[in-house]
CSV table of C-alpha atoms in Angstrom, one decimal:
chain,number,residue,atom,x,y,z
A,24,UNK,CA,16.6,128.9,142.2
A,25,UNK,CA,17.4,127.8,145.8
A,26,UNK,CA,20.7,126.1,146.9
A,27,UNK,CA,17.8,123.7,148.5
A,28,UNK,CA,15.8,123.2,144.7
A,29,UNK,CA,19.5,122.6,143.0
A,30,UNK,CA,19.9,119.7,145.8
A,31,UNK,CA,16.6,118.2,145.6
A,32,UNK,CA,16.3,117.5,141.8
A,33,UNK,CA,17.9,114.9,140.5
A,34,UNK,CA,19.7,117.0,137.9
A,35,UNK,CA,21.5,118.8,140.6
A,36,UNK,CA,22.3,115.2,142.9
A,37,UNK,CA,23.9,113.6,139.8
A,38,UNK,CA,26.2,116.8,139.2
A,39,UNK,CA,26.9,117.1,143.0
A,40,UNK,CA,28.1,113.4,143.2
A,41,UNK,CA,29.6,113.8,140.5
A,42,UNK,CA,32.0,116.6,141.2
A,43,UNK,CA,35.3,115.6,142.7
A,44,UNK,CA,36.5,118.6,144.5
A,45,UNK,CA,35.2,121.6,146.4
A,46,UNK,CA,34.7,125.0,145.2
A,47,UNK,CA,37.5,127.9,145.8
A,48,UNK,CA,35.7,130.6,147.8
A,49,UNK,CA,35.8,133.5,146.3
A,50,UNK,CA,36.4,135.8,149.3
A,51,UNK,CA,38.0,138.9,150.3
A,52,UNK,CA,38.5,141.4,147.1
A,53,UNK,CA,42.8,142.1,147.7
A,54,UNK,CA,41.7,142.9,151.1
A,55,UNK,CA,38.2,144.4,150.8
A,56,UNK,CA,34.7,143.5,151.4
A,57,UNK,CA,33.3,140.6,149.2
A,58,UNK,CA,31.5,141.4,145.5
A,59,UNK,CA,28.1,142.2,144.9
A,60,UNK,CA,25.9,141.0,142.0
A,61,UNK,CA,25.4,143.8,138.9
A,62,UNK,CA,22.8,146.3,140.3
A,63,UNK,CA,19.7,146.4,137.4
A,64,UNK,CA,20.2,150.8,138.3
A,65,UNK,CA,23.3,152.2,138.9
A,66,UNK,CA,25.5,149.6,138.6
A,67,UNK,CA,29.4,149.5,139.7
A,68,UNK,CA,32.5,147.6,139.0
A,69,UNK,CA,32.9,144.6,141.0
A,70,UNK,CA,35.7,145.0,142.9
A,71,UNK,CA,38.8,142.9,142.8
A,72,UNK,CA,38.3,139.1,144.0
A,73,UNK,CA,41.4,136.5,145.1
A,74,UNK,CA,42.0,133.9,142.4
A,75,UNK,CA,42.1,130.6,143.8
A,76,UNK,CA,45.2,128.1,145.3
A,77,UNK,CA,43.4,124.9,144.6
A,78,UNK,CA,44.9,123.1,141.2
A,79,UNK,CA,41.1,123.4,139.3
A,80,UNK,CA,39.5,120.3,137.8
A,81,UNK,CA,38.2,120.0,135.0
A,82,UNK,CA,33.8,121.1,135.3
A,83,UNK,CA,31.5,118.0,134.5
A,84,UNK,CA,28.1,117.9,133.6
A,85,UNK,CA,25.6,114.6,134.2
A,86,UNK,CA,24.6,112.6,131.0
A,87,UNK,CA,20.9,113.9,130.6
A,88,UNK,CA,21.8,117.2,131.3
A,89,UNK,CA,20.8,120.2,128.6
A,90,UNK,CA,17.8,118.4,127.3
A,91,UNK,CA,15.5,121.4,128.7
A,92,UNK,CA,18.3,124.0,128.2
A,93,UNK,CA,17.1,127.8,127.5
A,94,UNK,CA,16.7,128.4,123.9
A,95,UNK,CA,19.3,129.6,122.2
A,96,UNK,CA,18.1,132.3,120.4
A,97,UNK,CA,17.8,134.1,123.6
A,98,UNK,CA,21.4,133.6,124.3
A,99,UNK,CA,22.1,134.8,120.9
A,100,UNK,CA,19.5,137.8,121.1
A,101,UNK,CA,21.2,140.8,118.9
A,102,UNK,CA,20.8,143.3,121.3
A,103,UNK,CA,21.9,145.9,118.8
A,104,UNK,CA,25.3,146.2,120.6
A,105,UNK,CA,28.9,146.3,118.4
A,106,UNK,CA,31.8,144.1,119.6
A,107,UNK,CA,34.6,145.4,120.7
A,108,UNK,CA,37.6,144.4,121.4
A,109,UNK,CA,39.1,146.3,123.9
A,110,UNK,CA,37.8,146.4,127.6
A,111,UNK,CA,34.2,147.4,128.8
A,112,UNK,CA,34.7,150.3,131.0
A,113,UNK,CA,32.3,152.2,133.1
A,114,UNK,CA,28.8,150.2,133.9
A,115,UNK,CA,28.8,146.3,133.7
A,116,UNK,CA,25.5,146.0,133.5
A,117,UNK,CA,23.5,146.6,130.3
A,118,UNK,CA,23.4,145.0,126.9
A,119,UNK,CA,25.9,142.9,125.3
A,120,UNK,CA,27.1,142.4,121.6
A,121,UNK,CA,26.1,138.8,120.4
A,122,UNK,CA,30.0,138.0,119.2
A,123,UNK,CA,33.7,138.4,120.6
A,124,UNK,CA,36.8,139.5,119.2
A,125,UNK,CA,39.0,136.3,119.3
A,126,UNK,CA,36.6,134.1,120.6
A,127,UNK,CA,33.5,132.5,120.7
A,128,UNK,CA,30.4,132.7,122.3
A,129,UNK,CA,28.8,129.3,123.7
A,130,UNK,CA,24.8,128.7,124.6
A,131,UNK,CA,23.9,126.7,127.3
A,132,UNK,CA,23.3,123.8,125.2
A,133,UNK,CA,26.7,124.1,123.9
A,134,UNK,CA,28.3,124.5,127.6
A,135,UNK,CA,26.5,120.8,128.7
A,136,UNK,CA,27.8,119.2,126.1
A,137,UNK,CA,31.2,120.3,126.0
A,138,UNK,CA,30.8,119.9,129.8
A,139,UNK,CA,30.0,115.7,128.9
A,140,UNK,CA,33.1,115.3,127.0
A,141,UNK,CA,35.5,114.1,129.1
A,142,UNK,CA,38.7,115.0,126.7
A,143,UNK,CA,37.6,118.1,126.6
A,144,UNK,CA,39.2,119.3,130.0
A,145,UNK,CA,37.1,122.8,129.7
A,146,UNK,CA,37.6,124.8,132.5
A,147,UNK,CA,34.7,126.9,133.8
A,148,UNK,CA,35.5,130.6,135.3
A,149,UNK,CA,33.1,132.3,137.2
A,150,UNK,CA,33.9,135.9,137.4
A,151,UNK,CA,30.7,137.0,139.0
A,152,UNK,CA,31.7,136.7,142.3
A,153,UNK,CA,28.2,135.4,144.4
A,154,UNK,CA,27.4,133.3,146.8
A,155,UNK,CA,26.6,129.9,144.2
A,156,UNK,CA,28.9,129.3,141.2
A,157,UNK,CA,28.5,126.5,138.1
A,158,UNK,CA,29.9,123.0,139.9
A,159,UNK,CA,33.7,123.2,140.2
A,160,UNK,CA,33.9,126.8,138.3
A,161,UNK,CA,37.0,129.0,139.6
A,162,UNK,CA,36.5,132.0,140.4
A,163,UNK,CA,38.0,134.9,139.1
A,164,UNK,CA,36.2,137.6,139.2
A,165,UNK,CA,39.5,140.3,138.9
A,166,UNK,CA,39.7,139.3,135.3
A,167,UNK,CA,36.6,141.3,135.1
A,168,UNK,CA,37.9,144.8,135.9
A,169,UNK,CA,37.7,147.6,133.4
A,170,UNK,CA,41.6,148.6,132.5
A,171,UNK,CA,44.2,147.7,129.8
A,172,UNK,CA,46.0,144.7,128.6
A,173,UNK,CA,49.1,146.1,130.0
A,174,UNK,CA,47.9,146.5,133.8
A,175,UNK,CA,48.5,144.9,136.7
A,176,UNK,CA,45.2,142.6,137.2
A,177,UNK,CA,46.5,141.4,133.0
A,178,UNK,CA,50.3,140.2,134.3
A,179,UNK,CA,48.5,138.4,137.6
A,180,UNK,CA,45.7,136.7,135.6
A,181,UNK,CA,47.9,136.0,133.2
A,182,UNK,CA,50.1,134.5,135.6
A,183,UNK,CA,46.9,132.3,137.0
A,184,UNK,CA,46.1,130.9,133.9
A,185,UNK,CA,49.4,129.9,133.2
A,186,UNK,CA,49.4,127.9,136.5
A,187,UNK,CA,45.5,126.7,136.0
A,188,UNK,CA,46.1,125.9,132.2
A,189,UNK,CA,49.3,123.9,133.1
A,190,UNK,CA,50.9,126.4,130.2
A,191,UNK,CA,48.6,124.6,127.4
A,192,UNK,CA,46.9,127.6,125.2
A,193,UNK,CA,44.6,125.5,124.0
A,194,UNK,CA,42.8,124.6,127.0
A,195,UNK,CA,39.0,125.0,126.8
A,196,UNK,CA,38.2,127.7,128.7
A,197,UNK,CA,34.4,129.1,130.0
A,198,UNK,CA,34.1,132.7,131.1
A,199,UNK,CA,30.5,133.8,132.8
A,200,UNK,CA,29.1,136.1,135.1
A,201,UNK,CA,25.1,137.6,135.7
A,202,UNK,CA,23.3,137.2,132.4
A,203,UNK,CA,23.2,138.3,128.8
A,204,UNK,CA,23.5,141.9,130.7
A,205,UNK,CA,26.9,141.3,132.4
A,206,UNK,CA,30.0,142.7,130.3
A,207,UNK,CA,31.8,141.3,133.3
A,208,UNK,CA,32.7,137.9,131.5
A,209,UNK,CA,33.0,139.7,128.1
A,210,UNK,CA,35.9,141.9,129.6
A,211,UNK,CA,37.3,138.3,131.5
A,212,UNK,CA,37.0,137.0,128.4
A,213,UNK,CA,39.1,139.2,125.9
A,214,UNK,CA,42.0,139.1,128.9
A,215,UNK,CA,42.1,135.7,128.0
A,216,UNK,CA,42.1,136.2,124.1
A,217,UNK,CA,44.8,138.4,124.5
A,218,UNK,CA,47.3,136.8,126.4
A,219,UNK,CA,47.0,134.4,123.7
A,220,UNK,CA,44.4,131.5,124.6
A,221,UNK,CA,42.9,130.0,121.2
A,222,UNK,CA,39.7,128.2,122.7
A,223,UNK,CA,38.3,130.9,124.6
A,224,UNK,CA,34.4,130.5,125.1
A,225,UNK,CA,31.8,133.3,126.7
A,226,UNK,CA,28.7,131.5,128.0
A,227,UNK,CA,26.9,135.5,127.6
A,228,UNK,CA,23.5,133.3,129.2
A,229,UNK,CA,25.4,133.5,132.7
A,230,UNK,CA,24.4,131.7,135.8
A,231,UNK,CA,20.8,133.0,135.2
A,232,UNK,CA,20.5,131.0,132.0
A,233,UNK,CA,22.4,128.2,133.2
A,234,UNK,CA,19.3,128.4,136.6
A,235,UNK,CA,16.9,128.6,133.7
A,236,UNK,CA,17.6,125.7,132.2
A,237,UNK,CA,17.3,123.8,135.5
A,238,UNK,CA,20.9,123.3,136.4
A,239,UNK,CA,22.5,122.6,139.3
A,240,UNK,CA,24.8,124.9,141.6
A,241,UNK,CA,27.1,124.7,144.4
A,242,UNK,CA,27.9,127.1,147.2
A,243,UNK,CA,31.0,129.3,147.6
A,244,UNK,CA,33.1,127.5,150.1
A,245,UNK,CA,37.1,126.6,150.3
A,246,UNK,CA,40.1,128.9,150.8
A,247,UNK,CA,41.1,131.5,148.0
A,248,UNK,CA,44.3,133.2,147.2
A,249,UNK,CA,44.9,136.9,148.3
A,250,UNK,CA,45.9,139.1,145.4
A,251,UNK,CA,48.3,141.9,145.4
């Protein structure tokens, strides 16, 4: 779906007027070239991303919104894939266990209306790194690298979302990337569980599911924070 189709439809105008800050561009990797999408052969790592400066606000999602959401079951699919709870290394791009270690995995449907509840305060990462994102989702697509829970990339994120969560572990918090064939949210996603957050969600769908539904997105835009 088009930045122009998003626009147009009234789904994607109520979201868009309804968001109250601009996106954090995702831009320069620690100093290299930008991220690509997962590759469907061959696929690589994405490569380190800068986490945001921006304080992040809460995402939103219109009233009427999820109504003609995906089905679930296909976010749910077993793909015939064991969880696991230490990182995904190697190729991000394949099939994907239907659970998490530590967390829990959210559908579409789920996402909207979590997204509608304005105690809530989810926040919505986006560690696919492309040139559209969910509205207001941060990026932070270095939480998706393949490593340990003792690395560098674990001590800076865990850093951000001490910053982003204000210090509160309970904070709702939405990790996606490509599709139900991206491990990059999984991995984004256990960093999280283990530096101790209690409400961490995987919407495994991804953007594509989140397009399929007819949802709105924005483009990439605003300054971003180098990393080290």
């Amino acid at each position: 779906m088009s930045i122009r189709t998003a626009v147009t439809s009234p789904l994607a105008l109520a979201l868009l007027l309804s968001a109250s800050v601009p996106l954090a561009h995702a831009q320069d990797s620690f100093g290299s070239a930008p991220p690509q999408q997962p590759q469907q052969q061959q696929p690589q790592p994405q490569p380190p991303q800068p986490y945001p400066q921006q304080d992040p606000r809460p995402a939103q999602a219109p009233q009427d919104y999820g109504q003609a959401a995906a089905p679930a079951s296909q976010e749910n699919m077993d793909m015939g894939v064991a969880p696991m709870a230490q990182l995904k290394s190697g190729g991000l791009h394949g099939p994907t266990p239907n659970v998490i270690p530590g967390g829990r995995l959210v559908t579409t449907m789920e996402l909207a209306q979590l997204l509608r509840d304005p105690n809530a305060q989810a926040l919505v990462f986006d560690v696919l790194g492309g040139p559209q994102h969910l509205p207001n989702a941060i990026p932070a697509v270095p939480a998706s690298q393949p490593g340990n829970f003792q690395d560098q990339t674990q001590r800076e994120f865990g850093q951000f979302l001490q910053q982003t969560t204000q210090g509160r572990k309970d904070r709702p918090m939405v990790f996606y990337c490509q599709s139900t064939q991206c491990w990059m949210s999984y991995n984004a996603a256990l960093r999280a569980i283990n530096l101790g957050y209690t409400k961490v969600l995987w919407y495994r769908g991804g953007i594509e599911a989140w397009q399929q539904a007819g949802g709105p997105l924005q483009p990439s835009g605003g300054a971003a924070m180098q990393g080290g």
